[in-house]
Coordinates of C-alpha atoms in Angstrom, one line a residue:
M1458 CA -19.7 -3.1 46.5
T1459 CA -20.0 -4.1 50.1
L1460 CA -23.3 -5.6 50.9
R1461 CA -24.4 -5.1 54.6
V1462 CA -26.7 -7.9 56.1
T1463 CA -28.9 -7.2 59.0
L1464 CA -28.8 -9.7 61.9
P1465 CA -31.8 -11.5 62.5
D1466 CA -33.1 -10.7 66.4
L1467 CA -31.3 -12.2 68.6
D1468 CA -33.6 -12.0 71.6
A1469 CA -36.1 -13.9 69.5
L1470 CA -33.5 -17.1 68.8
D1471 CA -33.3 -20.0 70.6
H1472 CA -30.2 -21.6 72.3
E1473 CA -29.4 -23.8 69.1
A1474 CA -30.3 -21.7 66.2
L1475 CA -27.6 -18.7 68.3
K1476 CA -25.3 -21.5 68.0
A1477 CA -26.1 -22.6 64.2
L1478 CA -25.8 -18.8 63.4
I1479 CA -22.3 -18.4 65.1
C1480 CA -21.4 -21.6 63.2
T1481 CA -21.9 -19.7 59.9
Q1482 CA -20.5 -16.7 61.0
H1483 CA -17.4 -18.4 61.9
E1484 CA -17.2 -20.4 58.4
Q1485 CA -17.8 -17.3 57.1
L1486 CA -14.9 -15.4 58.6
L1487 CA -12.5 -18.6 57.8
S1488 CA -13.7 -18.4 54.3
Q1489 CA -12.9 -14.5 53.9
A1490 CA -9.3 -14.8 55.5
E1491 CA -8.4 -18.0 53.4
E1492 CA -9.5 -15.6 50.3
L1493 CA -7.5 -12.7 51.8
L1494 CA -4.3 -14.5 52.7
S1495 CA -4.2 -15.9 49.0
K1496 CA -4.7 -12.3 47.6
N1497 CA -2.1 -11.2 49.8
E1498 CA 0.5 -14.0 48.7
Q1499 CA 0.1 -13.2 45.0
L1500 CA 0.7 -9.7 45.8
A1501 CA 4.1 -10.8 47.8
S1502 CA 4.8 -13.0 44.9
R1503 CA 4.2 -10.5 42.4
E1504 CA 6.6 -7.7 44.6
V1505 CA 9.4 -10.7 44.9
E1506 CA 9.8 -11.5 40.8
V1507 CA 9.5 -7.6 40.2
E1508 CA 12.3 -6.9 42.2
H1509 CA 14.1 -10.2 41.4
L1510 CA 14.1 -9.0 37.6
K1511 CA 15.5 -5.8 38.4
L1512 CA 18.7 -7.4 40.1
L1513 CA 19.0 -9.9 36.9
I1514 CA 18.5 -7.0 34.5
A1515 CA 21.2 -4.9 36.2
K1516 CA 23.4 -7.6 36.4
L1517 CA 22.8 -8.6 32.5
R1518 CA 23.3 -5.2 32.0
R1519 CA 27.1 -5.1 33.4
M1520 CA 27.8 -8.1 31.7
R1521 CA 27.2 -6.9 28.1
F1522 CA 30.0 -6.4 26.2
G1523 CA 32.1 -9.1 23.9
R1524 CA 30.7 -11.9 21.2
S1525 CA 27.6 -12.9 23.3
S1526 CA 26.4 -9.2 23.7
E1527 CA 23.6 -9.8 21.3
K1528 CA 21.9 -12.8 23.1
L1529 CA 22.5 -11.1 26.2
D1530 CA 20.9 -7.7 24.6
R1531 CA 17.8 -10.5 23.7
K1532 CA 17.6 -11.2 27.0
I1533 CA 17.6 -8.2 28.7
D1534 CA 14.6 -7.2 26.1
Q1535 CA 12.8 -10.1 27.4
L1536 CA 13.1 -9.7 30.9
E1537 CA 12.6 -5.7 30.6
L1538 CA 9.1 -6.5 28.8
R1539 CA 7.9 -8.9 31.6
L1540 CA 8.8 -6.5 34.0
E1541 CA 6.8 -3.7 32.2
E1542 CA 3.8 -5.9 32.0
L1543 CA 4.1 -7.0 35.9
Q1544 CA 3.9 -3.3 36.5
A1545 CA 1.2 -2.3 34.0
S1546 CA -1.0 -5.2 35.9
Q1547 CA -0.1 -3.7 39.3
P1548 CA -3.0 -1.5 39.5
E1549 CA -5.4 -4.2 39.3
S1550 CA -4.5 -5.9 42.0
K1551 CA -4.9 -4.2 45.4
T1552 CA -4.6 -6.2 48.6
L1553 CA -7.5 -5.9 51.1
A1554 CA -5.2 -5.3 54.1
P1555 CA -2.7 -2.6 53.4
D1556 CA -1.5 -2.8 56.9
S1557 CA -0.9 -6.1 57.0
S1558 CA 2.7 -7.1 58.3
E1559 CA 3.1 -10.0 56.2
I1560 CA 3.3 -7.8 53.2
S1561 CA 6.4 -5.9 52.3
T1562 CA 6.2 -2.6 51.2
V1563 CA 6.2 -2.1 47.4
T1564 CA 8.8 0.0 46.3
R1565 CA 7.5 3.0 44.2
P1566 CA 9.6 5.5 42.4
V1567 CA 9.7 9.0 44.4
R1568 CA 7.3 11.7 42.3
R1569 CA 9.8 14.5 41.1
P1570 CA 9.0 17.8 40.7
L1571 CA 8.2 18.7 37.2
P1572 CA 11.3 20.0 35.5
D1573 CA 11.4 23.9 35.6
H1574 CA 12.8 24.0 32.1
L1575 CA 9.6 23.1 30.2
P1576 CA 7.1 25.6 29.1
R1577 CA 4.1 26.4 31.3
E1578 CA 0.6 27.1 30.3
T1579 CA -1.8 28.1 32.9
R1580 CA -5.4 27.1 33.0
K1581 CA -7.9 29.3 35.4
Y1582 CA -10.7 27.9 37.0
P1583 CA -12.7 30.4 38.7
P1584 CA -15.7 29.8 41.1
K1585 CA -18.9 29.8 38.6
Q1586 CA -20.8 31.8 41.4
E1587 CA -20.2 35.5 41.3
T1588 CA -22.2 35.8 44.9
C1589 CA -22.4 34.0 48.1
L1590 CA -25.1 31.5 47.7
D1591 CA -25.8 31.8 51.1
C1592 CA -26.4 35.1 51.6
G1593 CA -26.1 36.6 48.3
G1594 CA -22.7 38.7 49.6
E1595 CA -19.9 39.9 47.6
L1596 CA -17.3 37.5 47.0
K1597 CA -13.4 38.6 47.7
H1598 CA -10.5 36.8 46.3
L1599 CA -8.8 34.2 49.5
G1600 CA -6.4 32.3 47.5
E1601 CA -6.1 29.7 45.0
D1602 CA -4.9 26.1 44.5
V1603 CA -2.4 25.0 42.1
S1604 CA -1.8 21.7 40.5
E1605 CA 0.6 20.9 37.7
I1606 CA -0.3 18.3 34.7
L1607 CA 2.7 16.9 32.2
E1608 CA 1.4 17.3 28.9
Y1609 CA 2.8 16.3 25.5
M1610 CA 2.4 18.4 22.5
P1611 CA 3.5 17.1 19.0
E1612 CA 7.3 17.3 19.2
H1613 CA 7.4 18.7 22.9
F1614 CA 6.5 18.9 26.8
K1615 CA 4.8 21.2 28.8
V1616 CA 3.4 21.7 32.2
I1617 CA -0.4 22.5 32.4
R1618 CA -0.3 24.8 35.7
Q1619 CA -4.3 24.4 36.9
V1620 CA -4.8 27.2 39.1
R1621 CA -8.3 27.4 41.0
P1622 CA -8.9 30.5 42.9
K1623 CA -10.7 30.6 45.9
S1624 CA -13.2 33.0 47.0
A1625 CA -14.8 34.0 50.2
C1626 CA -18.2 35.9 51.1
A1627 CA -17.7 39.5 52.8
R1628 CA -20.6 39.3 54.5
C1629 CA -20.2 35.1 55.8
E1630 CA -17.7 32.5 55.9
R1631 CA -18.6 30.8 52.9
I1632 CA -15.7 29.7 50.5
V1633 CA -16.4 29.2 46.9
Q1634 CA -13.9 27.4 44.5
A1635 CA -14.1 25.3 40.9
Q1636 CA -14.2 21.7 41.2
A1637 CA -10.7 20.6 39.9
P1638 CA -10.8 19.2 36.5
S1639 CA -11.0 15.4 36.1
R1640 CA -8.0 13.8 34.9
P1641 CA -8.2 10.6 32.6
I1642 CA -6.3 8.7 35.3
E1643 CA -7.3 9.7 38.8
R1644 CA -4.3 11.0 41.0
S1645 CA -1.9 11.0 37.8
F1646 CA 0.0 13.7 36.7
A1647 CA -0.3 12.5 33.0
G1648 CA -2.4 14.5 30.3
P1649 CA -4.3 12.8 28.2
G1650 CA -1.9 14.1 25.2
L1651 CA 1.0 12.3 26.8
L1652 CA -1.1 9.2 27.7
A1653 CA -2.4 9.1 23.9
H1654 CA 1.7 9.5 22.8
V1655 CA 2.9 6.6 25.2
L1656 CA 0.3 4.3 23.9
V1657 CA 0.8 5.3 20.0
S1658 CA 4.7 5.4 20.7
K1659 CA 4.2 1.7 22.2
Y1660 CA 1.5 0.0 19.8
C1661 CA 1.9 2.2 16.5
D1662 CA 5.7 3.2 16.6
H1663 CA 6.8 -0.2 18.2
L1664 CA 8.5 1.4 21.1
P1665 CA 8.7 -0.6 24.4
L1666 CA 8.3 1.5 27.5
Y1667 CA 11.8 1.0 29.1
R1668 CA 13.2 2.6 25.3
Q1669 CA 10.5 5.5 25.7
S1670 CA 11.7 6.0 29.2
E1671 CA 15.2 6.5 28.2
I1672 CA 14.0 9.3 24.8
Y1673 CA 11.9 11.0 27.5
A1674 CA 14.9 11.2 29.9
R1675 CA 17.2 12.8 26.8
E1676 CA 14.5 15.8 26.7
G1677 CA 14.8 16.4 30.5
V1678 CA 11.8 14.4 31.6
E1679 CA 12.4 11.9 34.1
L1680 CA 9.9 9.3 33.6
D1681 CA 10.2 5.8 35.3
R1682 CA 9.6 3.1 33.3
S1683 CA 7.0 1.7 36.1
T1684 CA 5.2 5.1 35.9
L1685 CA 4.7 5.0 32.4
A1686 CA 3.7 1.0 32.7
G1687 CA 1.0 2.0 35.4
W1688 CA -0.4 4.7 33.0
V1689 CA -0.7 2.2 30.3
G1690 CA -3.0 -0.2 32.4
G1691 CA -5.0 2.9 33.8
A1692 CA -5.8 4.2 30.1
S1693 CA -6.5 0.4 29.0
R1694 CA -9.0 -0.3 31.5
L1695 CA -10.3 3.3 31.1
L1696 CA -11.2 2.5 27.6
E1697 CA -12.7 -0.7 27.9
P1698 CA -16.1 0.3 27.2
L1699 CA -15.2 1.9 24.0
V1700 CA -13.5 -1.0 22.7
E1701 CA -16.5 -3.2 23.5
A1702 CA -18.7 -1.0 21.5
L1703 CA -16.1 -1.1 18.5
H1704 CA -16.6 -4.9 19.3
R1705 CA -20.5 -4.6 18.7
H1706 CA -20.4 -2.3 15.7
V1707 CA -17.8 -4.8 13.7
M1708 CA -20.1 -7.7 14.7
A1709 CA -23.2 -6.0 13.2
A1710 CA -21.7 -6.0 9.8
E1711 CA -22.6 -8.5 7.4
K1712 CA -19.3 -9.7 5.5
L1713 CA -16.1 -9.8 7.7
H1714 CA -12.7 -10.5 7.1
G1715 CA -11.0 -12.8 9.6
D1716 CA -7.4 -13.8 10.2
D1717 CA -4.9 -14.3 13.1
T1718 CA -1.3 -14.3 13.5
P1719 CA 1.7 -15.8 16.2
I1720 CA 2.7 -13.9 19.1
P1721 CA 5.1 -14.9 21.1
V1722 CA 4.1 -14.4 25.0
L1723 CA 6.6 -14.6 27.9
A1724 CA 5.7 -17.5 30.1
P1725 CA 6.0 -16.4 33.9
G1726 CA 8.3 -18.0 35.8
N1727 CA 10.6 -19.7 33.2
G1728 CA 11.5 -17.0 31.2
K1729 CA 10.5 -18.9 28.0
T1730 CA 7.7 -17.8 25.6
K1731 CA 4.9 -19.6 24.4
T1732 CA 3.0 -19.0 21.1
A1733 CA -0.2 -17.4 21.6
R1734 CA -2.4 -15.7 18.9
L1735 CA -3.7 -12.2 17.9
W1736 CA -6.9 -12.6 15.9
T1737 CA -8.4 -9.5 13.6
Y1738 CA -11.8 -9.1 12.6
V1739 CA -12.1 -6.5 9.6
R1740 CA -15.7 -4.5 8.5
D1741 CA -15.0 -2.8 5.6
D1742 CA -17.4 -2.7 2.7
R1743 CA -16.3 0.5 1.2
P1744 CA -14.9 -1.6 -1.8
A1745 CA -18.5 -2.5 -2.6
G1746 CA -19.8 1.4 -2.6
D1747 CA -20.9 1.1 1.5
R1748 CA -20.3 4.2 3.4
T1749 CA -20.4 2.5 6.7
P1750 CA -17.5 3.3 8.8
P1751 CA -15.1 0.5 8.6
A1752 CA -13.4 -0.9 11.9
V1753 CA -11.2 -3.9 13.0
W1754 CA -11.3 -5.7 16.5
F1755 CA -8.6 -7.6 17.7
A1756 CA -8.6 -10.5 20.6
Y1757 CA -5.9 -12.1 22.1
T1758 CA -5.9 -16.0 23.0
S1759 CA -3.3 -17.9 24.6
D1760 CA -3.5 -20.7 22.0
R1761 CA -4.7 -21.3 18.7
K1762 CA -7.8 -23.5 19.5
G1763 CA -11.2 -23.8 17.1
E1764 CA -13.1 -22.7 20.0
H1765 CA -11.7 -19.1 20.3
P1766 CA -13.4 -17.7 16.6
Q1767 CA -16.6 -19.7 17.5
E1768 CA -16.6 -17.5 20.7
H1769 CA -15.5 -14.6 18.7
L1770 CA -18.1 -15.0 16.2
R1771 CA -21.1 -15.7 18.5
M1772 CA -22.8 -12.6 17.6
F1773 CA -22.1 -12.5 13.8
T1774 CA -24.7 -13.7 11.3
G1775 CA -22.8 -13.1 7.6
T1776 CA -20.3 -14.1 5.1
L1777 CA -16.9 -14.8 6.9
Q1778 CA -13.9 -14.3 4.7
A1779 CA -10.7 -16.3 6.3
D1780 CA -7.9 -18.4 5.4
G1781 CA -8.4 -22.6 5.3
Y1782 CA -7.9 -22.8 9.1
A1783 CA -9.4 -25.7 10.2
G1784 CA -10.4 -24.0 13.5
Y1785 CA -13.2 -22.1 11.0
D1786 CA -15.1 -25.0 10.5
Q1787 CA -17.2 -25.3 13.1
V1788 CA -18.2 -21.6 12.7
Y1789 CA -19.6 -22.6 9.2
T1790 CA -21.4 -25.9 10.7
S1791 CA -24.6 -24.5 11.8
G1792 CA -25.0 -22.6 8.4
R1793 CA -25.5 -19.2 10.3
I1794 CA -22.2 -18.1 8.7
Q1795 CA -20.8 -18.4 5.2
E1796 CA -17.7 -19.0 4.1
A1797 CA -15.7 -17.2 1.5
A1798 CA -12.2 -18.2 0.6
C1799 CA -9.4 -15.8 -0.7
I1800 CA -7.8 -16.3 -3.9
A1801 CA -4.8 -14.2 -2.8
H1802 CA -3.7 -17.4 -0.9
V1803 CA -4.2 -19.5 -3.8
R1804 CA -1.7 -16.9 -5.6
R1805 CA 1.1 -16.6 -3.3
K1806 CA 1.5 -20.2 -3.3
F1807 CA 1.9 -20.1 -7.2
Y1808 CA 3.9 -17.1 -6.6
D1809 CA 6.5 -18.8 -4.2
L1810 CA 6.8 -21.4 -6.8
F1811 CA 7.8 -19.1 -9.5
V1812 CA 9.8 -17.0 -7.5
A1813 CA 12.0 -20.5 -6.5
H1814 CA 11.9 -22.4 -9.5
K1815 CA 10.6 -20.1 -12.4
S1816 CA 7.7 -22.9 -13.0
P1817 CA 5.8 -22.2 -16.4
V1818 CA 2.8 -23.6 -14.4
A1819 CA 3.0 -21.1 -11.8
A1820 CA 3.7 -18.6 -14.4
E1821 CA 0.5 -19.7 -16.2
A1822 CA -1.8 -19.4 -13.0
L1823 CA -0.5 -16.4 -11.9
K1824 CA -1.4 -14.9 -15.7
R1825 CA -4.9 -16.0 -15.0
I1826 CA -5.0 -14.6 -11.8
E1827 CA -3.8 -11.3 -12.9
A1828 CA -7.0 -10.9 -15.1
L1829 CA -9.6 -11.4 -12.4
Y1830 CA -7.6 -8.7 -10.5
A1831 CA -8.0 -6.4 -13.2
I1832 CA -11.7 -7.0 -13.3
E1833 CA -11.8 -6.3 -9.6
K1834 CA -9.7 -3.2 -10.0
E1835 CA -12.4 -1.6 -12.5
I1836 CA -15.2 -2.5 -10.3
R1837 CA -13.8 -1.1 -6.8
G1838 CA -16.6 1.6 -5.1
R1839 CA -19.7 0.6 -7.2
Q1840 CA -22.7 -1.2 -5.7
P1841 CA -22.9 -4.7 -4.8
E1842 CA -25.6 -5.8 -7.6
E1843 CA -23.5 -4.1 -10.7
R1844 CA -20.4 -5.7 -9.2
R1845 CA -22.2 -9.1 -9.2
Q1846 CA -23.6 -8.8 -12.5
I1847 CA -20.0 -7.8 -13.9
R1848 CA -18.4 -10.5 -12.2
N1849 CA -20.9 -13.3 -13.7
E1850 CA -20.2 -11.7 -17.2
R1851 CA -16.8 -11.3 -17.0
S1852 CA -15.2 -13.1 -13.9
R1853 CA -17.2 -16.3 -13.7
P1854 CA -16.1 -17.6 -17.1
L1855 CA -12.3 -17.0 -16.0
M1856 CA -12.6 -18.7 -12.7
E1857 CA -14.4 -21.8 -14.5
S1858 CA -11.2 -21.8 -17.3
L1859 CA -9.3 -21.6 -14.2
K1860 CA -10.8 -24.8 -12.5
Q1861 CA -10.8 -26.5 -15.5
W1862 CA -6.8 -25.9 -16.7
L1863 CA -6.0 -26.8 -13.1
E1864 CA -7.8 -30.3 -13.2
E1865 CA -5.9 -30.7 -16.8
T1866 CA -2.3 -30.1 -15.3
L1867 CA -3.0 -32.0 -12.0
R1868 CA -2.9 -35.1 -13.7
K1869 CA 0.4 -34.6 -15.8
L1870 CA 2.1 -33.9 -12.1
S1871 CA 3.5 -36.2 -9.5
E1872 CA 1.6 -36.7 -6.6
K1873 CA 4.3 -35.3 -4.6
S1874 CA 5.4 -32.4 -6.2
L1875 CA 4.8 -28.7 -4.5
T1876 CA 2.8 -27.5 -7.6
T1877 CA 0.1 -30.2 -6.9
K1878 CA 0.0 -29.1 -3.5
A1879 CA -0.8 -25.5 -4.8
I1880 CA -2.9 -27.0 -7.0
R1881 CA -4.9 -29.0 -4.7
Y1882 CA -4.8 -26.2 -2.3
A1883 CA -7.1 -24.3 -4.8
L1884 CA -9.4 -27.2 -6.0
G1885 CA -10.2 -28.1 -2.6
R1886 CA -11.6 -24.7 -1.6
W1887 CA -13.1 -24.0 -5.2
D1888 CA -16.8 -23.4 -4.0
A1889 CA -15.6 -21.2 -1.3
L1890 CA -13.4 -19.3 -3.9
M1891 CA -16.6 -18.7 -6.2
R1892 CA -18.6 -17.3 -3.9
F1893 CA -17.5 -13.9 -4.5
C1894 CA -19.2 -14.4 -8.3
D1895 CA -22.7 -14.5 -6.5
D1896 CA -22.5 -12.1 -3.7
G1897 CA -21.2 -8.2 -5.0
R1898 CA -20.7 -7.5 -0.9
I1899 CA -17.8 -10.4 -1.1
E1900 CA -14.0 -9.3 -2.1
I1901 CA -12.0 -11.5 -4.0
D1902 CA -9.8 -12.0 -1.5
N1903 CA -9.0 -11.4 2.2
N1904 CA -6.2 -9.0 2.5
A1905 CA -8.1 -6.4 4.5
A1906 CA -7.4 -8.8 7.0
E1907 CA -3.7 -9.0 6.2
R1908 CA -3.4 -5.5 6.3
S1909 CA -4.7 -5.1 9.7
L1910 CA -2.2 -7.3 11.3
R1911 CA 0.8 -5.7 9.4
A1912 CA 1.3 -3.5 12.9
V1913 CA 1.2 -6.8 14.6
V1914 CA 3.9 -8.0 12.9
L1915 CA 6.5 -4.8 12.7
G1916 CA 6.0 -4.6 17.0
R1917 CA 7.1 -8.5 17.0
K1918 CA 10.1 -7.9 14.8
N1919 CA 10.7 -4.6 17.1
Y1920 CA 9.9 -5.9 20.5
L1921 CA 9.9 -9.7 20.2
F1922 CA 6.8 -10.8 22.1
A1923 CA 4.1 -9.5 24.9
G1924 CA 5.1 -9.6 28.5
S1925 CA 2.1 -11.5 29.8
D1926 CA -1.4 -12.6 28.6
A1927 CA -2.5 -9.4 30.2
G1928 CA -0.3 -7.5 27.9
G1929 CA -1.5 -9.5 25.1
E1930 CA -5.1 -8.5 25.9
R1931 CA -4.2 -5.0 26.1
A1932 CA -2.4 -4.9 22.8
A1933 CA -5.2 -6.0 21.4
A1934 CA -7.6 -3.1 22.7
I1935 CA -5.3 -0.7 21.9
Y1936 CA -4.5 -2.3 18.4
S1937 CA -8.2 -2.1 17.7
L1938 CA -8.9 1.5 18.5
I1939 CA -5.6 2.7 16.5
G1940 CA -6.0 0.4 13.6
S1941 CA -9.9 1.7 13.6
A1942 CA -8.5 5.2 13.3
K1943 CA -6.2 4.4 10.7
L1944 CA -8.9 2.5 8.8
N1945 CA -11.2 6.0 8.9
D1946 CA -7.9 8.2 8.0
I1947 CA -8.1 9.5 11.3
D1948 CA -4.5 10.0 13.4
P1949 CA -4.5 7.8 16.0
E1950 CA -2.8 10.0 18.5
A1951 CA -5.0 13.0 18.0
Y1952 CA -7.9 10.9 18.3
L1953 CA -6.8 9.3 21.4
R1954 CA -6.2 12.5 23.0
N1955 CA -9.2 13.7 22.1
V1956 CA -10.9 10.5 23.8
L1957 CA -8.9 10.1 26.9
S1958 CA -9.6 13.9 27.6
C1959 CA -13.3 13.3 28.1
I1960 CA -13.8 9.8 28.4
A1961 CA -13.9 9.6 32.4
E1962 CA -16.7 11.6 32.4
H1963 CA -18.5 10.5 29.6
P1964 CA -21.9 9.1 30.0
I1965 CA -21.4 5.0 29.4
N1966 CA -25.0 5.0 27.5
R1967 CA -23.7 7.2 25.0
I1968 CA -20.1 5.6 24.8
E1969 CA -20.7 5.0 20.9
E1970 CA -19.7 8.9 20.5
L1971 CA -16.3 8.5 21.1
L1972 CA -15.9 6.0 18.2
P1973 CA -13.4 7.2 15.7
W1974 CA -15.8 8.3 12.9
N1975 CA -18.2 9.9 15.9
L1976 CA -15.5 12.0 17.8
A1977 CA -14.5 15.1 15.6
T1978 CA -10.5 15.3 15.9
N1979 CA -9.0 18.5 17.0
T1980 CA -5.3 18.5 16.9
E1981 CA -5.0 22.2 17.4
P1982 CA -3.7 23.1 20.8
E1983 CA -6.3 24.8 23.1
R1984 CA -6.0 28.5 23.4
S1985 CA -5.0 29.4 26.8
Q1986 CA -3.2 32.0 28.8
V1987 CA 0.7 30.8 29.2
A1988 CA 2.3 32.1 32.2

């Protein structure tokens, strides 16, 4: 927003006051010029890197043969993703002086006509007026404006022709025409279904944009990777208020599941990767008979410092089920958040020992933990108080017996054995492990959080890393929406298609209406006149 500053009455100022005013204005102009130059230099640097990456990728593709082809494929994938992230971020950075001669012109792909072989669907938007608003005269047809949008329906593309007839008054010169329908991304020819398909293909089906571009080309639709990247960036910014509403819903829970996973991110400039983190926080109380819609919120950070969960959970009060990561310790110190540990982590350590060495101690531990899970299976979906009572009657004696057996076994083992480490891990968290017996809302493990990270792990195997910190933040946002749709048994592509078709004009103070469980998904194509 531009602020207009009113000048004082110059005639009323003396010589010194005028001099001071001129000096102040001069300093402000110098400051603005320096800021503008800095922004322009950043843009120029970004454009140079984009062009450099394009040339390097082309060179590597020509070299790709022989025994080293796998290494080159990996290098090309890394560069492709870095280029993808730069192009997705470009719409966020616009120069304040587009006519500056110091900035090179950005080379953008020429928008090609939409292919003739695609089926066309015509949607007419006639004027709402039946008579002239000025004089009440009869309207006669004057012509029409036609625009086309590329849309993606399940398994095929189609072009939607938006026809807006013009009418002119027979008595006066007034012309009427329906307002053009809004588009998810301004001045883009991408329909909401196509945008949803691109997002789900990238973040749910783990297809980087350059691979999507190749797939679409086989269908006769030329979509440049930079075009797809711009759509991802634009759609992500459009969805930001909805992701924030999802965040508020998750943090309003009384119990959360938390976890994190490493995600390699390409460091700008040197072509190497750094290890960032994706954090997940899951609200899902269905096992305790609660009908509140489940949801997941992801957050991206460039490292794993303990300050990050403190910031993520600043609005949360209740019980956090998580692993033994030391970064959570500061979260528990105030008493506002109570710790609940995960017995699945304990079980996993003994399971690894059993698989590796067929350890009889590990086998006994697994047998005892299996008995606890059998009780949990029986009471899943029951009310918290009933779960608490059954756990106190049946699970608590098993847990106390397990602790006594672990302590007795520990005294017989070498201090350096792996079995000793597994037992000490369990005993060191015993109070937090026992918490599920005292509260029927709490789960025995943190598997809800681990399940939410499966998509991230699969994506990491497919495309190796994120292209930038901004790409990691976009991934966290889209993972949040896709993961929450899945938790509510909603097709994520159908959900995003519906959201993107209306969010641009949706009132921001009613954004919660677009959360997955509030928005009715309709996967059937609209009935329209087909040309």
